[in-house]
C-alpha atoms as a PDB file:
ATOM      1  CA  UNK A   1      -5.494  73.326  -3.401  1.00  0.00           C
ATOM      2  CA  UNK A   2      -7.236  71.822  -0.347  1.00  0.00           C
ATOM      3  CA  UNK A   3     -10.741  71.675  -1.877  1.00  0.00           C
ATOM      4  CA  UNK A   4     -12.194  69.143  -4.315  1.00  0.00           C
ATOM      5  CA  UNK A   5     -14.230  70.149  -7.389  1.00  0.00           C
ATOM      6  CA  UNK A   6     -17.461  70.011  -5.402  1.00  0.00           C
ATOM      7  CA  UNK A   7     -16.139  72.146  -2.550  1.00  0.00           C
ATOM      8  CA  UNK A   8     -15.348  69.392  -0.049  1.00  0.00           C
ATOM      9  CA  UNK A   9     -12.110  69.322   1.854  1.00  0.00           C
ATOM     10  CA  UNK A  10      -9.581  67.001   0.126  1.00  0.00           C
ATOM     11  CA  UNK A  11      -8.636  64.045   2.394  1.00  0.00           C
ATOM     12  CA  UNK A  12      -7.138  60.621   1.749  1.00  0.00           C
ATOM     13  CA  UNK A  13     -10.571  58.973   1.834  1.00  0.00           C
ATOM     14  CA  UNK A  14     -12.327  61.696  -0.132  1.00  0.00           C
ATOM     15  CA  UNK A  15     -10.851  61.492  -3.605  1.00  0.00           C
ATOM     16  CA  UNK A  16     -13.950  60.293  -5.436  1.00  0.00           C
ATOM     17  CA  UNK A  17     -13.684  57.781  -8.254  1.00  0.00           C
ATOM     18  CA  UNK A  18      -9.921  58.048  -8.407  1.00  0.00           C
ATOM     19  CA  UNK A  19      -9.606  56.416  -4.936  1.00  0.00           C
ATOM     20  CA  UNK A  20     -11.600  53.349  -6.076  1.00  0.00           C
ATOM     21  CA  UNK A  21      -9.444  52.970  -9.162  1.00  0.00           C
ATOM     22  CA  UNK A  22      -6.281  53.201  -7.093  1.00  0.00           C
ATOM     23  CA  UNK A  23      -7.618  50.705  -4.553  1.00  0.00           C
ATOM     24  CA  UNK A  24      -8.598  48.253  -7.300  1.00  0.00           C
ATOM     25  CA  UNK A  25      -5.172  48.577  -8.955  1.00  0.00           C
ATOM     26  CA  UNK A  26      -3.444  48.089  -5.620  1.00  0.00           C
ATOM     27  CA  UNK A  27      -5.450  44.975  -4.636  1.00  0.00           C
ATOM     28  CA  UNK A  28      -6.154  43.572  -8.131  1.00  0.00           C
ATOM     29  CA  UNK A  29      -4.490  40.193  -7.502  1.00  0.00           C
ATOM     30  CA  UNK A  30      -6.240  39.702  -4.149  1.00  0.00           C
ATOM     31  CA  UNK A  31      -9.571  40.507  -5.794  1.00  0.00           C
ATOM     32  CA  UNK A  32      -8.963  37.954  -8.544  1.00  0.00           C
ATOM     33  CA  UNK A  33      -7.971  35.273  -6.036  1.00  0.00           C
ATOM     34  CA  UNK A  34     -11.008  36.090  -3.856  1.00  0.00           C
ATOM     35  CA  UNK A  35     -13.377  35.824  -6.825  1.00  0.00           C
ATOM     36  CA  UNK A  36     -11.860  32.468  -7.827  1.00  0.00           C
ATOM     37  CA  UNK A  37     -12.207  31.141  -4.265  1.00  0.00           C
ATOM     38  CA  UNK A  38     -15.840  32.297  -3.998  1.00  0.00           C
ATOM     39  CA  UNK A  39     -16.721  30.765  -7.378  1.00  0.00           C
ATOM     40  CA  UNK A  40     -14.962  27.529  -6.335  1.00  0.00           C
ATOM     41  CA  UNK A  41     -16.946  27.380  -3.098  1.00  0.00           C
ATOM     42  CA  UNK A  42     -20.219  27.943  -4.979  1.00  0.00           C
ATOM     43  CA  UNK A  43     -19.380  25.201  -7.496  1.00  0.00           C
ATOM     44  CA  UNK A  44     -18.358  22.885  -4.655  1.00  0.00           C
ATOM     45  CA  UNK A  45     -21.688  23.400  -2.896  1.00  0.00           C
ATOM     46  CA  UNK A  46     -23.541  22.856  -6.177  1.00  0.00           C
ATOM     47  CA  UNK A  47     -21.810  19.490  -6.696  1.00  0.00           C
ATOM     48  CA  UNK A  48     -22.368  18.523  -3.060  1.00  0.00           C
ATOM     49  CA  UNK A  49     -26.082  19.289  -3.313  1.00  0.00           C
ATOM     50  CA  UNK A  50     -26.285  17.406  -6.623  1.00  0.00           C
ATOM     51  CA  UNK A  51     -24.678  14.248  -5.207  1.00  0.00           C
ATOM     52  CA  UNK A  52     -26.772  14.350  -2.028  1.00  0.00           C
ATOM     53  CA  UNK A  53     -29.976  14.602  -4.066  1.00  0.00           C
ATOM     54  CA  UNK A  54     -28.816  11.740  -6.317  1.00  0.00           C
ATOM     55  CA  UNK A  55     -28.305   9.519  -3.270  1.00  0.00           C
ATOM     56  CA  UNK A  56     -31.813  10.356  -2.060  1.00  0.00           C
ATOM     57  CA  UNK A  57     -33.312   9.679  -5.503  1.00  0.00           C
ATOM     58  CA  UNK A  58     -32.039   6.095  -5.447  1.00  0.00           C
ATOM     59  CA  UNK A  59     -34.868   5.179  -3.082  1.00  0.00           C
ATOM     60  CA  UNK A  60     -37.453   6.720  -5.418  1.00  0.00           C
ATOM     61  CA  UNK A  61     -36.033   5.163  -8.591  1.00  0.00           C
ATOM     62  CA  UNK A  62     -38.725   3.156 -10.428  1.00  0.00           C
ATOM     63  CA  UNK A  63     -36.071   0.619 -11.498  1.00  0.00           C
ATOM     64  CA  UNK A  64     -35.839  -0.429  -7.859  1.00  0.00           C
ATOM     65  CA  UNK A  65     -39.067  -2.402  -8.130  1.00  0.00           C
ATOM     66  CA  UNK A  66     -37.834  -4.940  -5.627  1.00  0.00           C
ATOM     67  CA  UNK A  67     -37.990  -2.369  -2.830  1.00  0.00           C
ATOM     68  CA  UNK A  68     -41.735  -3.052  -2.710  1.00  0.00           C
ATOM     69  CA  UNK A  69     -41.378  -6.830  -2.715  1.00  0.00           C
ATOM     70  CA  UNK A  70     -42.287  -9.079   0.177  1.00  0.00           C
ATOM     71  CA  UNK A  71     -38.638  -9.913   0.758  1.00  0.00           C
ATOM     72  CA  UNK A  72     -37.285  -8.427   3.961  1.00  0.00           C
ATOM     73  CA  UNK A  73     -34.542  -5.844   3.436  1.00  0.00           C
ATOM     74  CA  UNK A  74     -32.166  -7.684   5.733  1.00  0.00           C
ATOM     75  CA  UNK A  75     -32.229 -10.942   3.766  1.00  0.00           C
ATOM     76  CA  UNK A  76     -28.508 -11.601   3.823  1.00  0.00           C
ATOM     77  CA  UNK A  77     -27.764  -7.909   4.158  1.00  0.00           C
ATOM     78  CA  UNK A  78     -29.079  -4.782   2.539  1.00  0.00           C
ATOM     79  CA  UNK A  79     -29.547  -5.431  -1.169  1.00  0.00           C
ATOM     80  CA  UNK A  80     -28.882  -3.373  -4.252  1.00  0.00           C
ATOM     81  CA  UNK A  81     -31.286  -4.332  -7.043  1.00  0.00           C
ATOM     82  CA  UNK A  82     -30.755  -3.544 -10.689  1.00  0.00           C
ATOM     83  CA  UNK A  83     -32.189  -4.727 -13.970  1.00  0.00           C
ATOM     84  CA  UNK A  84     -29.709  -5.891 -16.584  1.00  0.00           C
ATOM     85  CA  UNK A  85     -30.613  -7.427 -19.948  1.00  0.00           C
ATOM     86  CA  UNK A  86     -33.862  -8.874 -18.610  1.00  0.00           C
ATOM     87  CA  UNK A  87     -32.262 -10.332 -15.487  1.00  0.00           C
ATOM     88  CA  UNK A  88     -32.814  -8.846 -12.051  1.00  0.00           C
ATOM     89  CA  UNK A  89     -29.568  -8.762 -10.135  1.00  0.00           C
ATOM     90  CA  UNK A  90     -29.328  -8.662  -6.389  1.00  0.00           C
ATOM     91  CA  UNK A  91     -25.855  -7.555  -5.291  1.00  0.00           C
ATOM     92  CA  UNK A  92     -25.396  -8.095  -1.574  1.00  0.00           C
ATOM     93  CA  UNK A  93     -23.664  -5.632   0.683  1.00  0.00           C
ATOM     94  CA  UNK A  94     -22.790  -8.231   3.340  1.00  0.00           C
ATOM     95  CA  UNK A  95     -19.959 -10.713   3.081  1.00  0.00           C
ATOM     96  CA  UNK A  96     -20.922 -14.329   3.815  1.00  0.00           C
ATOM     97  CA  UNK A  97     -19.653 -17.815   2.999  1.00  0.00           C
ATOM     98  CA  UNK A  98     -20.636 -19.459  -0.302  1.00  0.00           C
ATOM     99  CA  UNK A  99     -23.138 -21.722   1.477  1.00  0.00           C
ATOM    100  CA  UNK A 100     -24.875 -18.793   3.185  1.00  0.00           C
ATOM    101  CA  UNK A 101     -24.903 -16.839  -0.076  1.00  0.00           C
ATOM    102  CA  UNK A 102     -26.476 -19.757  -1.938  1.00  0.00           C
ATOM    103  CA  UNK A 103     -29.018 -20.226   0.867  1.00  0.00           C
ATOM    104  CA  UNK A 104     -30.012 -16.555   0.906  1.00  0.00           C
ATOM    105  CA  UNK A 105     -30.549 -16.488  -2.856  1.00  0.00           C
ATOM    106  CA  UNK A 106     -32.616 -19.696  -2.796  1.00  0.00           C
ATOM    107  CA  UNK A 107     -34.650 -18.584   0.222  1.00  0.00           C
ATOM    108  CA  UNK A 108     -35.968 -15.580  -1.681  1.00  0.00           C
ATOM    109  CA  UNK A 109     -36.665 -17.195  -5.042  1.00  0.00           C
ATOM    110  CA  UNK A 110     -33.371 -16.525  -6.768  1.00  0.00           C
ATOM    111  CA  UNK A 111     -30.113 -18.296  -7.328  1.00  0.00           C
ATOM    112  CA  UNK A 112     -26.475 -17.362  -7.392  1.00  0.00           C
ATOM    113  CA  UNK A 113     -25.812 -15.890 -10.805  1.00  0.00           C
ATOM    114  CA  UNK A 114     -24.455 -18.260 -13.434  1.00  0.00           C
ATOM    115  CA  UNK A 115     -21.128 -17.224 -14.968  1.00  0.00           C
ATOM    116  CA  UNK A 116     -22.762 -17.167 -18.432  1.00  0.00           C
ATOM    117  CA  UNK A 117     -25.315 -14.552 -17.257  1.00  0.00           C
ATOM    118  CA  UNK A 118     -22.727 -12.042 -16.048  1.00  0.00           C
ATOM    119  CA  UNK A 119     -22.793  -8.793 -17.975  1.00  0.00           C
ATOM    120  CA  UNK A 120     -19.687  -6.722 -17.259  1.00  0.00           C
ATOM    121  CA  UNK A 121     -21.641  -3.536 -18.000  1.00  0.00           C
ATOM    122  CA  UNK A 122     -23.906  -4.220 -15.000  1.00  0.00           C
ATOM    123  CA  UNK A 123     -21.280  -5.334 -12.504  1.00  0.00           C
ATOM    124  CA  UNK A 124     -18.412  -2.872 -12.595  1.00  0.00           C
ATOM    125  CA  UNK A 125     -17.145  -3.393  -9.061  1.00  0.00           C
ATOM    126  CA  UNK A 126     -13.586  -4.627  -8.640  1.00  0.00           C
ATOM    127  CA  UNK A 127     -14.438  -7.106  -5.882  1.00  0.00           C
ATOM    128  CA  UNK A 128     -14.881 -10.854  -5.512  1.00  0.00           C
ATOM    129  CA  UNK A 129     -18.507 -12.072  -5.602  1.00  0.00           C
ATOM    130  CA  UNK A 130     -19.827 -15.576  -5.040  1.00  0.00           C
ATOM    131  CA  UNK A 131     -21.477 -17.048  -8.142  1.00  0.00           C
ATOM    132  CA  UNK A 132     -23.042 -20.415  -9.037  1.00  0.00           C
ATOM    133  CA  UNK A 133     -20.679 -23.393  -8.920  1.00  0.00           C
ATOM    134  CA  UNK A 134     -20.065 -25.320 -12.121  1.00  0.00           C
ATOM    135  CA  UNK A 135     -18.299 -28.180 -10.336  1.00  0.00           C
ATOM    136  CA  UNK A 136     -19.918 -29.340  -7.093  1.00  0.00           C
ATOM    137  CA  UNK A 137     -17.175 -31.950  -6.558  1.00  0.00           C
ATOM    138  CA  UNK A 138     -14.470 -29.351  -5.915  1.00  0.00           C
ATOM    139  CA  UNK A 139     -13.439 -28.145  -2.467  1.00  0.00           C
ATOM    140  CA  UNK A 140     -13.312 -24.604  -3.808  1.00  0.00           C
ATOM    141  CA  UNK A 141     -16.145 -22.336  -4.899  1.00  0.00           C
ATOM    142  CA  UNK A 142     -16.231 -20.045  -7.891  1.00  0.00           C
ATOM    143  CA  UNK A 143     -16.315 -16.327  -7.556  1.00  0.00           C
ATOM    144  CA  UNK A 144     -16.534 -13.473 -10.018  1.00  0.00           C
ATOM    145  CA  UNK A 145     -14.079 -10.613 -10.235  1.00  0.00           C
ATOM    146  CA  UNK A 146     -14.056  -8.455 -13.353  1.00  0.00           C
ATOM    147  CA  UNK A 147     -10.240  -8.425 -13.362  1.00  0.00           C
ATOM    148  CA  UNK A 148      -9.729 -12.111 -12.459  1.00  0.00           C
ATOM    149  CA  UNK A 149     -12.207 -14.167 -14.536  1.00  0.00           C
ATOM    150  CA  UNK A 150     -11.371 -17.694 -13.283  1.00  0.00           C
ATOM    151  CA  UNK A 151     -11.058 -17.078  -9.573  1.00  0.00           C
ATOM    152  CA  UNK A 152     -11.839 -19.851  -7.078  1.00  0.00           C
ATOM    153  CA  UNK A 153     -11.737 -19.500  -3.311  1.00  0.00           C
ATOM    154  CA  UNK A 154     -12.256 -21.651  -0.229  1.00  0.00           C
ATOM    155  CA  UNK A 155     -16.021 -21.949   0.227  1.00  0.00           C
ATOM    156  CA  UNK A 156     -15.957 -20.631   3.793  1.00  0.00           C
ATOM    157  CA  UNK A 157     -14.288 -17.378   2.700  1.00  0.00           C
ATOM    158  CA  UNK A 158     -16.449 -14.325   3.390  1.00  0.00           C
ATOM    159  CA  UNK A 159     -17.477 -12.521   0.172  1.00  0.00           C
ATOM    160  CA  UNK A 160     -20.358 -10.519  -1.223  1.00  0.00           C
ATOM    161  CA  UNK A 161     -22.588 -12.394  -3.652  1.00  0.00           C
ATOM    162  CA  UNK A 162     -24.794 -11.865  -6.698  1.00  0.00           C
ATOM    163  CA  UNK A 163     -28.255 -13.422  -6.939  1.00  0.00           C
ATOM    164  CA  UNK A 164     -30.282 -13.456 -10.140  1.00  0.00           C
ATOM    165  CA  UNK A 165     -33.920 -13.824 -11.096  1.00  0.00           C
ATOM    166  CA  UNK A 166     -35.078 -14.142 -14.687  1.00  0.00           C
END
């Protein structure tokens, strides 16, 4: 029989619903993989957009009250301000010697953070930071590293630093 039920001539592309079912069965695995890839791309874009908007929101964060201060943003490098247990922390992004770090903190009304003020919940970076010296007679300066609590370095070593203001 060369005719379909509705009177059309039967051809390979004219088999009605049966052709779709056969095509889906034939390419089922490719369809599943394609759907997974498309969903993955959509989720990837969603996360990308989320993280980009989070980075932008950092500038509008009310906790960054120091952004409106009279201190210039390049005071010893761009600064990351955060409040922690009533202490305002200023974590530098530039690496300088201990003397320059101490001078930058003092110049803008702060001081290098005292070891007793360090809250590990606020400073979770695995880096060395200059902190206040307990012994001014030593040739070495103290630094803070969350994984090496009693670290001292030559004072002219270049490191980031943490200033504090109460």
